[in-house]
Amino acid sequence: MKRFLLVLLAIAVGHPVFAQLSAGAGYLKTHVSAERGSGSGEGFYAGLSYRIPLTGTFSLLPGLYFTRTEETAGEFILGDIVWDGGFSIEKALVVPLRLQWDIDLASDIRTFLYAGPSFQYGLQCSSPSGLSNVPARDLYDGDNGFAHKRWNVLAGAGGGLSFPSKSTQRFFIMTGCDYGFLNLFVDSYTKSNRFLWKAGIGIEF
């Protein structure tokens, strides 16, 4: 991991003039699919990315984003146990590493396509009790025997458009999706994966 970070740093230092910092935020729609059960929710994301040019049209974009989602799960059948998934709120940090391809259009408008993995670390995942004197249930601690995993690895792809605003700034709109490969539960009673769709806006400095 240290060697990988050093390689990224060396590439960034080698392109000090052309590398760009960008900030973005947007809407998230989630869907959890399981062998026997499903859930859905929505939320938002916000964070920063750093564009590292590789060639004239390709760039590497590592980033760091914060996400917050609220999900409502239906009835899950885990082994011989029927579990009411209920309502949950999750906050997480996401580190995407994307390869982006920029295509010039008319009047300095560009379209772009991207693909790459993201690595998610859960900060908090709780299920509110609905009572003021009863604390929310921490879903990472294995309460009721069904602990949620903090880590996930996702594969994503998407695209968008960017527009000039000033000589050194560009606005962009984008949409994309991510699919989580890891089972959401620590105990593998059933296979459960999360799919995310997102749409957002941002600015490159």
Tab-separated table of C-alpha atoms in Angstrom:
chain	number	residue	atom	x	y	z
A	1	MET	CA	0.000	0.000	0.000
A	2	LYS	CA	2.826	2.427	0.855
A	3	ARG	CA	4.522	1.714	-2.480
A	4	PHE	CA	1.239	2.344	-4.326
A	5	LEU	CA	0.783	5.730	-2.592
A	6	LEU	CA	4.366	6.701	-3.390
A	7	VAL	CA	3.787	5.941	-7.078
A	8	LEU	CA	0.703	8.190	-7.094
A	9	LEU	CA	2.661	10.954	-5.360
A	10	ALA	CA	5.499	10.680	-7.870
A	11	ILE	CA	3.075	10.971	-10.785
A	12	ALA	CA	1.399	14.007	-9.209
A	13	VAL	CA	4.715	15.757	-8.578
A	14	GLY	CA	5.702	15.080	-12.173
A	15	HIS	CA	2.625	17.003	-13.414
A	16	PRO	CA	2.454	20.052	-11.108
A	17	VAL	CA	1.158	22.427	-13.783
A	18	PHE	CA	-1.610	20.300	-15.231
A	19	ALA	CA	-2.917	18.429	-12.187
A	20	GLN	CA	-6.264	19.728	-10.953
A	21	LEU	CA	-8.204	19.570	-7.723
A	22	SER	CA	-11.968	19.172	-8.006
A	23	ALA	CA	-14.842	19.244	-5.524
A	24	GLY	CA	-18.145	17.513	-6.093
A	25	ALA	CA	-21.422	16.572	-4.419
A	26	GLY	CA	-24.588	14.799	-5.415
A	27	TYR	CA	-27.466	12.411	-4.848
A	28	LEU	CA	-27.203	8.677	-4.140
A	29	LYS	CA	-29.809	5.992	-4.758
A	30	THR	CA	-29.081	2.565	-3.283
A	31	HIS	CA	-30.466	-0.914	-3.782
A	32	VAL	CA	-29.525	-3.955	-1.732
A	33	SER	CA	-30.100	-7.313	-3.374
A	34	ALA	CA	-29.957	-10.596	-1.509
A	35	GLU	CA	-30.719	-14.216	-2.244
A	36	ARG	CA	-33.911	-13.882	-0.201
A	37	GLY	CA	-34.753	-10.265	0.490
A	38	SER	CA	-33.990	-6.737	-0.676
A	39	GLY	CA	-33.811	-3.129	0.425
A	40	SER	CA	-33.447	0.372	-0.981
A	41	GLY	CA	-32.561	3.878	0.119
A	42	GLU	CA	-31.092	7.236	-0.785
A	43	GLY	CA	-28.568	9.761	0.441
A	44	PHE	CA	-25.802	12.097	-0.658
A	45	TYR	CA	-22.057	12.273	-1.229
A	46	ALA	CA	-19.494	15.086	-1.109
A	47	GLY	CA	-15.737	15.216	-1.438
A	48	LEU	CA	-12.587	15.954	-3.418
A	49	SER	CA	-10.710	14.413	-6.344
A	50	TYR	CA	-7.278	15.088	-7.797
A	51	ARG	CA	-6.751	14.792	-11.541
A	52	ILE	CA	-3.362	13.394	-12.575
A	53	PRO	CA	-2.879	13.541	-16.392
A	54	LEU	CA	-1.457	10.393	-17.955
A	55	THR	CA	-1.742	11.261	-21.661
A	56	GLY	CA	-3.503	13.933	-23.689
A	57	THR	CA	-6.960	12.435	-23.101
A	58	PHE	CA	-6.572	10.017	-20.173
A	59	SER	CA	-6.244	10.944	-16.496
A	60	LEU	CA	-6.098	9.169	-13.153
A	61	LEU	CA	-8.461	10.536	-10.483
A	62	PRO	CA	-7.917	9.414	-6.880
A	63	GLY	CA	-10.296	11.008	-4.384
A	64	LEU	CA	-11.848	11.046	-0.936
A	65	TYR	CA	-15.599	11.311	-0.410
A	66	PHE	CA	-18.043	11.250	2.493
A	67	THR	CA	-21.372	9.466	2.000
A	68	ARG	CA	-24.541	9.288	4.059
A	69	THR	CA	-27.371	6.933	3.137
A	70	GLU	CA	-30.674	5.939	4.682
A	71	GLU	CA	-31.973	2.486	3.753
A	72	THR	CA	-35.160	0.579	4.442
A	73	ALA	CA	-34.818	-3.180	4.223
A	74	GLY	CA	-37.671	-5.582	3.769
A	75	GLU	CA	-37.840	-9.017	5.322
A	76	PHE	CA	-34.609	-10.986	4.919
A	77	ILE	CA	-34.462	-14.755	5.309
A	78	LEU	CA	-31.017	-15.567	6.698
A	79	GLY	CA	-30.573	-19.309	7.003
A	80	ASP	CA	-33.527	-20.500	9.070
A	81	ILE	CA	-34.093	-17.073	10.616
A	82	VAL	CA	-36.531	-14.443	9.372
A	83	TRP	CA	-34.988	-11.018	10.069
A	84	ASP	CA	-36.793	-7.702	9.736
A	85	GLY	CA	-34.100	-5.501	8.220
A	86	GLY	CA	-35.837	-2.313	9.349
A	87	PHE	CA	-34.376	1.167	8.848
A	88	SER	CA	-30.665	2.036	8.940
A	89	ILE	CA	-28.427	5.094	8.535
A	90	GLU	CA	-24.861	4.615	7.312
A	91	LYS	CA	-22.002	7.117	7.104
A	92	ALA	CA	-18.837	6.133	5.273
A	93	LEU	CA	-15.630	7.306	3.633
A	94	VAL	CA	-15.061	6.281	0.028
A	95	VAL	CA	-11.730	6.360	-1.827
A	96	PRO	CA	-12.276	6.083	-5.599
A	97	LEU	CA	-9.465	5.454	-8.075
A	98	ARG	CA	-10.790	6.172	-11.545
A	99	LEU	CA	-9.388	6.212	-15.049
A	100	GLN	CA	-11.067	9.018	-17.005
A	101	TRP	CA	-11.210	9.599	-20.761
A	102	ASP	CA	-11.957	13.175	-21.904
A	103	ILE	CA	-13.426	13.892	-25.337
A	104	ASP	CA	-13.469	17.466	-26.674
A	105	LEU	CA	-16.736	18.723	-28.140
A	106	ALA	CA	-17.679	22.081	-29.679
A	107	SER	CA	-17.105	25.413	-27.880
A	108	ASP	CA	-14.733	24.006	-25.244
A	109	ILE	CA	-17.400	21.636	-23.928
A	110	ARG	CA	-16.071	18.204	-23.030
A	111	THR	CA	-17.663	14.879	-22.364
A	112	PHE	CA	-15.934	12.272	-20.229
A	113	LEU	CA	-16.210	8.598	-19.386
A	114	TYR	CA	-14.696	6.937	-16.344
A	115	ALA	CA	-14.284	3.513	-14.773
A	116	GLY	CA	-12.464	2.107	-11.778
A	117	PRO	CA	-12.668	0.706	-8.264
A	118	SER	CA	-13.684	2.393	-5.026
A	119	PHE	CA	-12.837	1.376	-1.474
A	120	GLN	CA	-15.398	2.067	1.249
A	121	TYR	CA	-14.870	2.242	5.005
A	122	GLY	CA	-17.934	2.535	7.236
A	123	LEU	CA	-17.785	5.157	9.979
A	124	GLN	CA	-21.195	4.485	11.488
A	125	CYS	CA	-24.159	2.267	10.718
A	126	SER	CA	-27.102	2.428	13.094
A	127	SER	CA	-30.758	1.537	13.317
A	128	PRO	CA	-32.765	4.160	15.257
A	129	SER	CA	-35.063	2.773	17.928
A	130	GLY	CA	-37.744	5.401	17.441
A	131	LEU	CA	-37.785	6.120	21.185
A	132	SER	CA	-36.093	9.176	22.698
A	133	ASN	CA	-34.822	7.235	25.732
A	134	VAL	CA	-33.532	4.211	23.792
A	135	PRO	CA	-30.215	4.574	21.889
A	136	ALA	CA	-29.852	3.554	18.273
A	137	ARG	CA	-28.620	0.020	17.613
A	138	ASP	CA	-25.054	-0.166	16.249
A	139	LEU	CA	-25.158	-2.506	13.250
A	140	TYR	CA	-21.376	-2.927	13.178
A	141	ASP	CA	-21.207	-4.552	16.613
A	142	GLY	CA	-23.003	-7.763	15.704
A	143	ASP	CA	-26.215	-7.040	17.576
A	144	ASN	CA	-28.684	-9.905	17.013
A	145	GLY	CA	-25.820	-11.842	15.430
A	146	PHE	CA	-25.944	-9.989	12.094
A	147	ALA	CA	-23.000	-7.588	12.008
A	148	HIS	CA	-22.540	-5.359	8.976
A	149	LYS	CA	-19.104	-5.145	7.373
A	150	ARG	CA	-17.286	-1.822	7.522
A	151	TRP	CA	-15.246	-2.491	4.380
A	152	ASN	CA	-16.447	-2.877	0.827
A	153	VAL	CA	-14.836	-2.899	-2.612
A	154	LEU	CA	-16.889	-1.493	-5.470
A	155	ALA	CA	-16.495	-1.309	-9.242
A	156	GLY	CA	-17.956	1.712	-10.963
A	157	ALA	CA	-18.432	3.445	-14.294
A	158	GLY	CA	-20.091	6.601	-15.548
A	159	GLY	CA	-19.744	9.791	-17.499
A	160	GLY	CA	-20.677	13.429	-17.798
A	161	LEU	CA	-20.105	16.855	-19.332
A	162	SER	CA	-17.804	19.719	-18.311
A	163	PHE	CA	-18.148	23.419	-19.154
A	164	PRO	CA	-15.743	26.353	-18.816
A	165	SER	CA	-16.554	28.969	-16.169
A	166	LYS	CA	-13.291	30.896	-15.839
A	167	SER	CA	-9.883	30.533	-17.424
A	168	THR	CA	-8.804	28.151	-14.671
A	169	GLN	CA	-12.123	26.599	-13.653
A	170	ARG	CA	-14.610	24.171	-15.157
A	171	PHE	CA	-18.038	23.042	-13.952
A	172	PHE	CA	-19.151	19.483	-14.550
A	173	ILE	CA	-22.234	17.307	-14.238
A	174	MET	CA	-21.975	13.551	-13.984
A	175	THR	CA	-23.824	10.319	-13.396
A	176	GLY	CA	-22.626	6.803	-12.704
A	177	CYS	CA	-23.112	3.599	-10.780
A	178	ASP	CA	-21.136	1.362	-8.423
A	179	TYR	CA	-21.543	-2.294	-7.499
A	180	GLY	CA	-20.241	-3.671	-4.208
A	181	PHE	CA	-18.525	-7.045	-4.455
A	182	LEU	CA	-18.350	-7.900	-0.761
A	183	ASN	CA	-21.162	-9.406	1.259
A	184	LEU	CA	-22.730	-6.731	3.479
A	185	PHE	CA	-22.938	-9.107	6.445
A	186	VAL	CA	-19.999	-10.501	8.396
A	187	ASP	CA	-21.765	-13.842	8.832
A	188	SER	CA	-22.441	-15.359	5.431
A	189	TYR	CA	-25.992	-16.544	6.078
A	190	THR	CA	-26.944	-15.156	2.706
A	191	LYS	CA	-25.217	-13.271	-0.114
A	192	SER	CA	-26.148	-9.585	-0.031
A	193	ASN	CA	-24.692	-6.866	-2.288
A	194	ARG	CA	-25.270	-3.135	-2.685
A	195	PHE	CA	-25.774	-1.259	-5.953
A	196	LEU	CA	-25.491	2.552	-6.032
A	197	TRP	CA	-26.604	5.064	-8.650
A	198	LYS	CA	-25.436	8.659	-8.347
A	199	ALA	CA	-25.836	12.013	-10.045
A	200	GLY	CA	-23.948	15.143	-9.101
A	201	ILE	CA	-22.247	18.404	-9.938
A	202	GLY	CA	-18.780	19.772	-9.258
A	203	ILE	CA	-16.064	22.231	-10.109
A	204	GLU	CA	-12.417	21.834	-11.159
A	205	PHE	CA	-10.054	24.470	-9.785
